Short mmCIF file of C-alpha atoms in Angstrom, two decimals:
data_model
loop_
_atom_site.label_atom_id
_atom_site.label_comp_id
_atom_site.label_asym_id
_atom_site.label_seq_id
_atom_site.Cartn_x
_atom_site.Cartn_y
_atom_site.Cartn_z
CA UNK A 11 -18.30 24.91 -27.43
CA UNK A 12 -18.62 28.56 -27.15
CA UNK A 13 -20.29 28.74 -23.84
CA UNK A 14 -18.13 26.87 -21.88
CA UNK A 15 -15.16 29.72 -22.32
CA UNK A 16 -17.57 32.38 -21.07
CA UNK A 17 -17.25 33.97 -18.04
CA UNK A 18 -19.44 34.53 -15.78
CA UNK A 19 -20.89 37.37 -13.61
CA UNK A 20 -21.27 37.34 -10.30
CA UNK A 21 -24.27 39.92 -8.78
CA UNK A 22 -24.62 38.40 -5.14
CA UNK A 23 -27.00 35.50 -6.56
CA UNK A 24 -26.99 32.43 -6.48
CA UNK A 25 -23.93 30.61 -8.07
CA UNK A 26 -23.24 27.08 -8.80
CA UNK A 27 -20.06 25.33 -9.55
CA UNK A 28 -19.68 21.68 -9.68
CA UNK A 29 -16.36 20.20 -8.18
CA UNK A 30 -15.57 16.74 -10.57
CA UNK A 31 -13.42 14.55 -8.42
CA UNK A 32 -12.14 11.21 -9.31
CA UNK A 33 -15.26 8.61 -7.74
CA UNK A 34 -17.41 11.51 -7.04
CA UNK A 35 -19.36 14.78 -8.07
CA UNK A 36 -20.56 17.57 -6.25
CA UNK A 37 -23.09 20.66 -7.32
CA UNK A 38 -23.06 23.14 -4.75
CA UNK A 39 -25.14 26.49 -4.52
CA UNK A 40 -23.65 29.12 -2.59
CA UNK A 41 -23.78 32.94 -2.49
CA UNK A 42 -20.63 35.12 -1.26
CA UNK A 43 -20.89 35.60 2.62
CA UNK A 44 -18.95 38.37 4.65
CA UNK A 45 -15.13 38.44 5.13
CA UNK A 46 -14.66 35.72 2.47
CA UNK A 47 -16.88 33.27 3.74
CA UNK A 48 -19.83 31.35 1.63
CA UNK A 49 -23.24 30.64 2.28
CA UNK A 50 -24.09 27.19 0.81
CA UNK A 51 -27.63 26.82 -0.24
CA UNK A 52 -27.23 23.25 -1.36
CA UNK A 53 -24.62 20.54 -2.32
CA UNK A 54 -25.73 17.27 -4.38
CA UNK A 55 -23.14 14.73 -4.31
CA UNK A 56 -23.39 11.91 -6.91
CA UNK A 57 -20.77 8.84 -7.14
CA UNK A 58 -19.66 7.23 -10.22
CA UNK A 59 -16.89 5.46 -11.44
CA UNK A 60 -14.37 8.06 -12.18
CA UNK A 61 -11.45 8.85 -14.11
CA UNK A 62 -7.81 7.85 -15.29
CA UNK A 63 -5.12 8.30 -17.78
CA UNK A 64 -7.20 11.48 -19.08
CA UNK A 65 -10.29 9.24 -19.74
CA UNK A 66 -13.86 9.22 -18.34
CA UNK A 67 -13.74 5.40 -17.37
CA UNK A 68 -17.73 5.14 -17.79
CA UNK A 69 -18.99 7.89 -19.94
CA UNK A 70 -23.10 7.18 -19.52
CA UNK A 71 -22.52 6.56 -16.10
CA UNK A 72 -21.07 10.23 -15.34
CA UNK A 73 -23.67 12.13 -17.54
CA UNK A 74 -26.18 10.45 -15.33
CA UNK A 75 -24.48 11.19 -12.31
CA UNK A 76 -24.54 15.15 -13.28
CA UNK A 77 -28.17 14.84 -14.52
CA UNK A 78 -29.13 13.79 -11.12
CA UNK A 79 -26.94 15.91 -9.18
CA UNK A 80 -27.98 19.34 -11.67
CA UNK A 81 -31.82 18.28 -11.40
CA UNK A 82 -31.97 17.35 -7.37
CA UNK A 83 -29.95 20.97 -7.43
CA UNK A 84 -31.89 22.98 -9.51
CA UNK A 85 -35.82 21.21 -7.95
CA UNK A 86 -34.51 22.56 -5.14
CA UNK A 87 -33.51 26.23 -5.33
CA UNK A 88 -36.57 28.87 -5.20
CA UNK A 89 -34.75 30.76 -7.75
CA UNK A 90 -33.45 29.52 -11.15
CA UNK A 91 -30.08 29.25 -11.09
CA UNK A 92 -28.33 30.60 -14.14
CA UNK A 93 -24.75 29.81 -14.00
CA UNK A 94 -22.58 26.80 -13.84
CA UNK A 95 -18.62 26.92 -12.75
CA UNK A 96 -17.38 23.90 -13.89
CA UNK A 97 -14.33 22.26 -12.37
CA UNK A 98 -11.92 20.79 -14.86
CA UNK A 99 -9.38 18.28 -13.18
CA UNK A 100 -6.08 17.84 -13.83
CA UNK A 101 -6.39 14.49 -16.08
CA UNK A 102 -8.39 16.55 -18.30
CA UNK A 103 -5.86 19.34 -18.69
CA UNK A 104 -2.58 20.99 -20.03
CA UNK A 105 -0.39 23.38 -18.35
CA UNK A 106 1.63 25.27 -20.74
CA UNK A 107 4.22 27.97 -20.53
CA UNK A 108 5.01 31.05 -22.43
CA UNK A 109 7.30 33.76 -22.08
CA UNK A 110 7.02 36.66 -24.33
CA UNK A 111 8.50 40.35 -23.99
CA UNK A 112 6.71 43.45 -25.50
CA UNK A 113 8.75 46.79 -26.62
CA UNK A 114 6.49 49.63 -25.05
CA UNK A 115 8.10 51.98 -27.30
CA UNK A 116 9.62 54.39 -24.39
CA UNK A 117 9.59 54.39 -20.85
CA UNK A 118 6.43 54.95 -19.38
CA UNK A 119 3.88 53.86 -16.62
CA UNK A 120 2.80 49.75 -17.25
CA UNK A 121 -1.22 49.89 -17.77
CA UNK A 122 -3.35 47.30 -17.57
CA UNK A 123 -4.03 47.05 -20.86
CA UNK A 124 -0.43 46.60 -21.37
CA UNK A 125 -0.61 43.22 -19.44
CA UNK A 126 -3.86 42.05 -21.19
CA UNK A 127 -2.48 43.01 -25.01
CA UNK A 128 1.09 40.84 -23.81
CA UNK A 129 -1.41 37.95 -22.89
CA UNK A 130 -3.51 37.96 -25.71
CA UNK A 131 -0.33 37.81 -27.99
CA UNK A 132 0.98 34.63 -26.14
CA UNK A 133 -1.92 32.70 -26.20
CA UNK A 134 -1.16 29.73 -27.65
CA UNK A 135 -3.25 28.22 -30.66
CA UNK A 136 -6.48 25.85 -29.98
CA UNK A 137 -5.68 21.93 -31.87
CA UNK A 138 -8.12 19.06 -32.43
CA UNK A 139 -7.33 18.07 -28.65
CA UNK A 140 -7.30 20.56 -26.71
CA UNK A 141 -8.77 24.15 -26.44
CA UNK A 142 -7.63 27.07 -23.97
CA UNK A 143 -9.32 27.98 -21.58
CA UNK A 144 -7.40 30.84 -19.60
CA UNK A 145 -4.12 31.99 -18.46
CA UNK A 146 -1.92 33.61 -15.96
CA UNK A 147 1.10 35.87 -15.56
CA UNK A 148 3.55 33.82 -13.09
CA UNK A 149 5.40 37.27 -13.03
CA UNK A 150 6.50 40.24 -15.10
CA UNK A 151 10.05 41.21 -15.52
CA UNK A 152 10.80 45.36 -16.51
CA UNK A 153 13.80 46.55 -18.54
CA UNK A 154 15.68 47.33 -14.83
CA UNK A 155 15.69 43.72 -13.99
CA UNK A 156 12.67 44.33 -11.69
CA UNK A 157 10.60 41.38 -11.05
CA UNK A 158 6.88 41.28 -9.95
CA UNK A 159 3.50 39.82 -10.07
CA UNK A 160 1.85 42.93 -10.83
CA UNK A 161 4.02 45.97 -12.33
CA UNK A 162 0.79 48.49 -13.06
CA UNK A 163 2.09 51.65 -12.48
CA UNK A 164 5.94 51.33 -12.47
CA UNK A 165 8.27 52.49 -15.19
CA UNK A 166 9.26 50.55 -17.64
CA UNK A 167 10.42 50.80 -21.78
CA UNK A 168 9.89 46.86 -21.46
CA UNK A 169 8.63 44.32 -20.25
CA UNK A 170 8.86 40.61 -20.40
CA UNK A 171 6.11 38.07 -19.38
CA UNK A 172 6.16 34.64 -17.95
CA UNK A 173 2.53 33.40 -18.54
CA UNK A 174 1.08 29.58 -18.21
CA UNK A 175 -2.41 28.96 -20.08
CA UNK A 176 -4.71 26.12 -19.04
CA UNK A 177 -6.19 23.91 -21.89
CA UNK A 178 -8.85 21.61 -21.55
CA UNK A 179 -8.91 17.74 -23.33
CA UNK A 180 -11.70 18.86 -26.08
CA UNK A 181 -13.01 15.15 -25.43
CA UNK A 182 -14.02 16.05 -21.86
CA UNK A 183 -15.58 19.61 -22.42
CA UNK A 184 -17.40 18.35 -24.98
CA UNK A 185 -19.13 15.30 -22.57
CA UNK A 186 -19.94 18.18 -20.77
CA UNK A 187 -21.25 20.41 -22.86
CA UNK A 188 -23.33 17.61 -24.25
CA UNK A 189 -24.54 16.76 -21.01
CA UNK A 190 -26.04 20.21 -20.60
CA UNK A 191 -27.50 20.22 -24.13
CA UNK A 192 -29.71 17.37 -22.82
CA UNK A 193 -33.76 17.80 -23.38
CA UNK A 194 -33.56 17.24 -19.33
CA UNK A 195 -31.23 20.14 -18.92
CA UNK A 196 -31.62 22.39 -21.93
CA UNK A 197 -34.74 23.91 -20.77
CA UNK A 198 -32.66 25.41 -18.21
CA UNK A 199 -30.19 27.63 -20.65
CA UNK A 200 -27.56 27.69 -18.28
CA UNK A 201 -24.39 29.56 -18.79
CA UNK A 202 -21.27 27.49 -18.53
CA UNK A 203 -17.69 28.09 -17.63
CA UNK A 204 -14.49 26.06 -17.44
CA UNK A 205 -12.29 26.53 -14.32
CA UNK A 206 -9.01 24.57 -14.09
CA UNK A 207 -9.61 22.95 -10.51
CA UNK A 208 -5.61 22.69 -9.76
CA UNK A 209 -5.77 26.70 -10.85
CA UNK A 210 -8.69 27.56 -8.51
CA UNK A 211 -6.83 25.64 -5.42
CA UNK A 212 -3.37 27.39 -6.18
CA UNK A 213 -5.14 30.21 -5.77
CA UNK A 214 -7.41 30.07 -2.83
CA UNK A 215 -5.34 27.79 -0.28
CA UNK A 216 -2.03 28.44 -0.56
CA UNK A 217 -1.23 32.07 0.48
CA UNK A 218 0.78 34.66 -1.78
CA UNK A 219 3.31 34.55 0.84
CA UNK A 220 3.97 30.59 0.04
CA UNK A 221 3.53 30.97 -3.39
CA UNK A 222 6.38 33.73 -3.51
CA UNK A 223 8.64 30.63 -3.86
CA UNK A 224 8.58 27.62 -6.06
CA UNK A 225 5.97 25.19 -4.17
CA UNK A 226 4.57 22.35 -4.91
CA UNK A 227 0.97 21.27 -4.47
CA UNK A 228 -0.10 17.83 -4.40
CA UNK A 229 -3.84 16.94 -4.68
CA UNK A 230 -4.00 13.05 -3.56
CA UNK A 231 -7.40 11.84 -4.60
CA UNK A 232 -9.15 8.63 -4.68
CA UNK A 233 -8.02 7.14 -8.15
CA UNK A 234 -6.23 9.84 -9.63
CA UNK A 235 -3.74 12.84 -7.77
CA UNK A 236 -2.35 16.05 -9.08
CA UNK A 237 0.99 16.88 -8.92
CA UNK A 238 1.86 20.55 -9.60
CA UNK A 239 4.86 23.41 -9.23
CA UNK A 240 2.82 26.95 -8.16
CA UNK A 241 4.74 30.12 -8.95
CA UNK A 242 3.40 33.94 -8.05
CA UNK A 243 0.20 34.37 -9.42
CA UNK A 244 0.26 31.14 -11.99
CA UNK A 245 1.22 27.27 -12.16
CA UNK A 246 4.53 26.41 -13.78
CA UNK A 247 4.20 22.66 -13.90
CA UNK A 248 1.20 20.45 -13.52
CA UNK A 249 1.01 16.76 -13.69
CA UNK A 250 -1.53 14.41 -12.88
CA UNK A 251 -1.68 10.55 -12.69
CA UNK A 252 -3.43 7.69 -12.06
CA UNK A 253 -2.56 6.52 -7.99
CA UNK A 254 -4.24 7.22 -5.00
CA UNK A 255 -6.03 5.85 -1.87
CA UNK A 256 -8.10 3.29 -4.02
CA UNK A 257 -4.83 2.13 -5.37
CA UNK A 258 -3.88 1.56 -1.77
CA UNK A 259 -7.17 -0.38 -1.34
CA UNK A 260 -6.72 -2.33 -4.10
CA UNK A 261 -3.07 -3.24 -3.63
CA UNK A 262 -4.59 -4.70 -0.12
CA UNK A 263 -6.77 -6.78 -1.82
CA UNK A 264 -3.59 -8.62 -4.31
CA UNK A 265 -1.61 -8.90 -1.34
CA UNK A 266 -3.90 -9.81 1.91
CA UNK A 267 -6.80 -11.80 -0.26
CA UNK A 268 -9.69 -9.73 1.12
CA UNK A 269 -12.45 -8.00 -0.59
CA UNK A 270 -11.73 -4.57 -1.93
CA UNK A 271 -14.60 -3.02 0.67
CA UNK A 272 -12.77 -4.78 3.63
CA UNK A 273 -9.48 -3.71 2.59
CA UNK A 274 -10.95 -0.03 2.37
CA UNK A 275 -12.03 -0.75 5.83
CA UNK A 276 -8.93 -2.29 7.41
CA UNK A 277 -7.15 1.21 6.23
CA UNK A 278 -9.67 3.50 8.23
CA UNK A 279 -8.57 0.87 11.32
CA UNK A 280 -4.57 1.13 11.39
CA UNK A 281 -2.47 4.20 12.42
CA UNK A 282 0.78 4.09 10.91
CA UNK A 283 2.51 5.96 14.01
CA UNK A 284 1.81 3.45 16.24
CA UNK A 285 4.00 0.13 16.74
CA UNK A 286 1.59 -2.66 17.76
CA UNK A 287 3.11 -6.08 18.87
CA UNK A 288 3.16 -8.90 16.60
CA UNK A 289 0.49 -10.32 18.27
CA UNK A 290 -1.93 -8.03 17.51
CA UNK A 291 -4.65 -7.95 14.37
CA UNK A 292 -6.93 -5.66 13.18
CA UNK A 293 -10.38 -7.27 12.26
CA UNK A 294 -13.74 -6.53 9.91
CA UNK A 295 -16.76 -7.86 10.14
CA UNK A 296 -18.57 -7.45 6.79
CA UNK A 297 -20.89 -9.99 5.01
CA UNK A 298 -21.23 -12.05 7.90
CA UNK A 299 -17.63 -12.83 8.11
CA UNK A 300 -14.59 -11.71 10.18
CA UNK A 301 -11.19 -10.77 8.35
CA UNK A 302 -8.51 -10.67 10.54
CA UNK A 303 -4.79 -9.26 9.73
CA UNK A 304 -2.04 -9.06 11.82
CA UNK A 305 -1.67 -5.74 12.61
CA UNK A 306 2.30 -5.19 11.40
CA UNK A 307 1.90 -6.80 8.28
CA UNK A 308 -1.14 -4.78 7.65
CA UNK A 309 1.10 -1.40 8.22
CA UNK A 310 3.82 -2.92 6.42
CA UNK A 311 1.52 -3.50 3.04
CA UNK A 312 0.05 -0.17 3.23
CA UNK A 313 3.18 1.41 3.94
CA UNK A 314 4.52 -0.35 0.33
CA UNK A 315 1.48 0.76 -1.69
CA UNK A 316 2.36 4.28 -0.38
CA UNK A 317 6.08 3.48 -1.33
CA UNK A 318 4.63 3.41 -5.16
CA UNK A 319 2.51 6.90 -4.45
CA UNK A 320 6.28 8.55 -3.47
CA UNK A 321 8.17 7.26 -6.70
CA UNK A 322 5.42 8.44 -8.75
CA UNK A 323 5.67 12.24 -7.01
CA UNK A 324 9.17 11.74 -7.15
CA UNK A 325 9.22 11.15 -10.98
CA UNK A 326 6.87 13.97 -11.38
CA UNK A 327 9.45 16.30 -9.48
CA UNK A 328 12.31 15.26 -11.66
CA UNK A 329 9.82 15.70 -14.71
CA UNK A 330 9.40 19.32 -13.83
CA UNK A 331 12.99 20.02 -13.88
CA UNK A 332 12.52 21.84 -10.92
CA UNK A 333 13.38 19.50 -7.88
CA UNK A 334 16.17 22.05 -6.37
CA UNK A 335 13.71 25.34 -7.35
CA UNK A 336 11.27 23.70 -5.14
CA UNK A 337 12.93 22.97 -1.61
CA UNK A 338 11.84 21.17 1.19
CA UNK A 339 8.35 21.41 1.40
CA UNK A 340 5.36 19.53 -0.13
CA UNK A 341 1.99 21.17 0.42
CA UNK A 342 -1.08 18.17 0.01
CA UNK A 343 -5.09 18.59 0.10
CA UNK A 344 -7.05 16.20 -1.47
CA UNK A 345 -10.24 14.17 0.10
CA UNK A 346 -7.71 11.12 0.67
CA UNK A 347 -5.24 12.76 2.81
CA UNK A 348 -6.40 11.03 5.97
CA UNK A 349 -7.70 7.99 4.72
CA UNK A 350 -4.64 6.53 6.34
CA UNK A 351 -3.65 7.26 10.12
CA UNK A 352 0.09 8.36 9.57
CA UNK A 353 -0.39 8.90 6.03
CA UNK A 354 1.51 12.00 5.61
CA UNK A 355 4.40 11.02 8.45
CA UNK A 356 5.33 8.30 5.89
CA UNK A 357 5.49 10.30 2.78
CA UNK A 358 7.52 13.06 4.75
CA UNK A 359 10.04 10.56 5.80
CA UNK A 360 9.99 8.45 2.61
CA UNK A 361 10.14 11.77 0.28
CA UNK A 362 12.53 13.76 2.60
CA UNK A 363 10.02 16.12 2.57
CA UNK A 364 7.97 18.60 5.25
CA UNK A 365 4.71 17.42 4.36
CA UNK A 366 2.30 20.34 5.09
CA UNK A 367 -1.36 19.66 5.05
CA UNK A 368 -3.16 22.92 3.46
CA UNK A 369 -7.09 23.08 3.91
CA UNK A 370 -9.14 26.15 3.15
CA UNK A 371 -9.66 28.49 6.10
CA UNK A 372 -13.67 28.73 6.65
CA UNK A 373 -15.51 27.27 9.47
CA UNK A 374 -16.79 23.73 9.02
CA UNK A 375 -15.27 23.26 5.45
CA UNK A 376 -11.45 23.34 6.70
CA UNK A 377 -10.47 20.07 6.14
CA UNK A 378 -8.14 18.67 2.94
CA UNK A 379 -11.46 17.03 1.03
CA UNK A 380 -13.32 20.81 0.69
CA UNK A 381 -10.59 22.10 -0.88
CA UNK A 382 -11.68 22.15 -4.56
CA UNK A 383 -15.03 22.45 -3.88
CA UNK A 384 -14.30 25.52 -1.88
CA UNK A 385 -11.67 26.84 -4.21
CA UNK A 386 -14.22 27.08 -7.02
CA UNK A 387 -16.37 28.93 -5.26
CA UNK A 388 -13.90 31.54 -4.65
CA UNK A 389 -13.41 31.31 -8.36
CA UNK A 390 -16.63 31.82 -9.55
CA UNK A 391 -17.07 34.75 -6.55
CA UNK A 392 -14.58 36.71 -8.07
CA UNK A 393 -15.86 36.64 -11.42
#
C-alpha cells in the first residue's frame, strides 16, 4: 500500500484527482491556471450506489464505476496522465489529536525542521484498521505563552504542538489500490495519493480568517454528511454519518406512499419559505401517472426529515465537546445544500444557528456541490 502515501509532484502538467462522493464519482483533469484558478481538461462522472456506516455498500459496483470513469479519462487526454489525487471521505477516515512539546535545548530561532522532527515524533502508530496518511499542526505554543500557526523564526527554548493526523479505513485504501492494480489499469503505472477530502475543503474554502476561531464545517451529502470542528491550520474534530438528502427522499416515500424518484422530485418543487394555502398541492407526473400532495403537508414532512438531520449535527456537536468553543455559526457545502428550497433557513432556525453557505470562489464552479472536487485540486496543486 506503499504508493498510495506518496506524494505527488506537481510540474504544471496535467493532474488528476478523483472526488468520491456518496452516489457519485468524479475524475477530473486540470492544470493550475493564473491567480488560483484551474483549467479543467476533463471531468468523468460515474454513479454508483455509495457509501454508509464506513462501508462501500456495493464493492464491484464502485470498482467499475472508477474503471470507467479512469479509462473514459485517460482515452481522452493527449498526454498520459501520471498521477492520481485520491479523495478519501470522511466515512472512510479518523481524525486524531496529539499534543506533544519538544525541549529545544536553549532559546533560539524555531526552524522548520524543528516543526517537521515534533511531527514525526507524534505520529501516531499504523493498526490492522487503519493507516496514516498525514497530519497537521492546529497551532504551536512557545515557552512565552505565544500562540501561532506558524512560529519559524521566533524565539523560543520550547515549544509545544497541537497536531491532528488523518488515517484512512485500511479496508477502503486497499479497494482502491486494488482497483488500480487491475490488468485494465495497471498498464498505466499511475502514482497514487490519499487526500483526506474534509482536510482539502478546510483548507481551500474556508478562509484563515474564519478558521482563526473554532468553526464548524458541515458537508451535507446525498447519503452520508460530514460533520467537523476546523482549528488554524488543522481539524480538531471530524465526524461523519449516515443522513442526508436521500434520507429526506426516502423518509417521503414511508410517509406520503410515493415512489422514491417522485418523492426526489416533489423536493426540487416546494420552497420551504413560502406559506401556500391549504388548498394548494404540488404534483409529478412520472410513469404515466400524476402524484399529487398537498402542498403544507408536503413542507411539513420534509421539514421533519430535516428535524432528524439537526439532532444528528446536534449530537455530533455535543460529541466534540466543543459546542461553546464553536459559537454561533455553522458553515455547510455539500452537493445537497439546495436540494431543498429553504433548506438552510430551517436548519438555522431549528439549530439556533447562522447557517453560512461556503462555496469555492472560481468562476463557474462556485456553488456548494464543487466544493470537494475543487478543494482537491488545490490539494494536489500545491504539492
Amino acid at each position: 500500500m506503499a504508493s498510495l502515501f506518496g506524494h505527488l509532484t506537481n510540474k504544471n502538467h496535467g493532474v488528476a484527482v478523483m472526488d468520491i462522493r456518496s452516489y457519485s464519482l468524479t475524475v477530473a483533469v486540470f492544470e493550475p491556471g493564473v491567480n488560483g484558478t484551474f483549467i479543467v481538461k476533463s471531468r468523468v462522472t460515474k454513479p454508483y450506489a455509495g457509501y454508509a456506516e464506513g462501508e462501500l455498500l456495493d464493492v464491484p459496483e464502485f470498482k467499475k464505476a472508477v474503471k470507467e470513469a479512469v479509462l473514459e479519462t485517460v482515452r481522452t487526454m493527449p498526454r498520459p496522465i501520471k498521477k492520481f489525487c485520491i479523495g478519501v471521505p470522511g466515512e472512510f477516515l479518523k481524525v486524531v489529536e496529539n499534543v506533544n512539546v519538544m525541549s529545544l535545548g536553549s532559546a533560539r530561532r524555531v526552524t522548520q525542521r524543528d516543526l517537521d522532527e515534533i511531527t514525526r515524533r507524534a505520529r501516531p502508530r499504523d493498526t490492522d484498521r487503519y493507516a496514516t496518511i498525514c497530519g497537521d499542526a492546529v497551532s504551536y505554543t512557545l515557552s512565552d505563552e505565544r500562540k501561532m500557526t506558524d512560529p519559524v523564526g521566533e524565539i523560543s527554548d520550547v515549544i509545544k504542538a497541537e497536531l491532528c493526523f488523518y488515517k484512512v479505513k485500511r479496508a477502503f485504501a486497499e479497494t482502491v489500490e486494488n482497483i488500480f492494480a487491475d490488468s485494465e489499469l495497471k498498464e498505466f503505472r499511475f502514482v497514487l495519493e490519499l487526500v483526506p477530502t474534509v482536510r482539502a475543503e478546510a483548507k481551500y474554502i474556508m478562509s484563515p480568517e474564519t478558521r482563526e476561531a473554532y468553526s464548524v464545517l458541515f458537508d451535507f451529502g446525498y447519503i452520508s454528511s460530514t460533520y467537523s470542528v476546523v482549528y488554524g491550520n488543522g481539524i480538531v474534530y471530524s465526524e461523519s454519518f449516515s443522513i442526508g438528502a436521500g434520507h429526506i427522499a426516502f423518509y417521503l416515500t414511508e410517509e406520503l406512499g410515493v415512489p422514491y424518484a417522485v418523492a426526489e422530485e416533489f423536493m426540487g418543487k416546494v420552497n420551504l419559505n413560502v406559506f401556500e394555502s391549504s388548498s394548494d398541492n404540488v404534483e409529478v407526473f412520472r410513469d404515466d401517472m400524476f402524484y399529487r400532495v398537498p402542498a403544507d403537508l408536503l413542507r411539513s414532512k420534509i421539514r421533519e426529515a430535516i428535524d432528524i438531520v439537526c439532532e444528528t449535527v446536534d449530537e455530533c456537536a455535543k460529541n466534540s465537546g466543543l459546542v461553546a468553543a464553536c459559537g454561533r455559526n455553522l458553515y455547510i457545502t455539500g452537493e445537497c445544500v439546495n436540494t431543498v428550497r429553504g433548506f438552510c433557513e430551517h436548519l438555522a432556525s431549528r439549530l439556533e444557528k447562522n447557517v453560512i453557505e461556503v462555496v469555492p470562489q472560481l468562476p463557474c464552479y462556485d456553488r456548494p456541490e464543487y466544493s470537494s472536487l475543487t478543494s482537491l485540486m488545490n490539494a494536489a496543486a500545491k504539492r
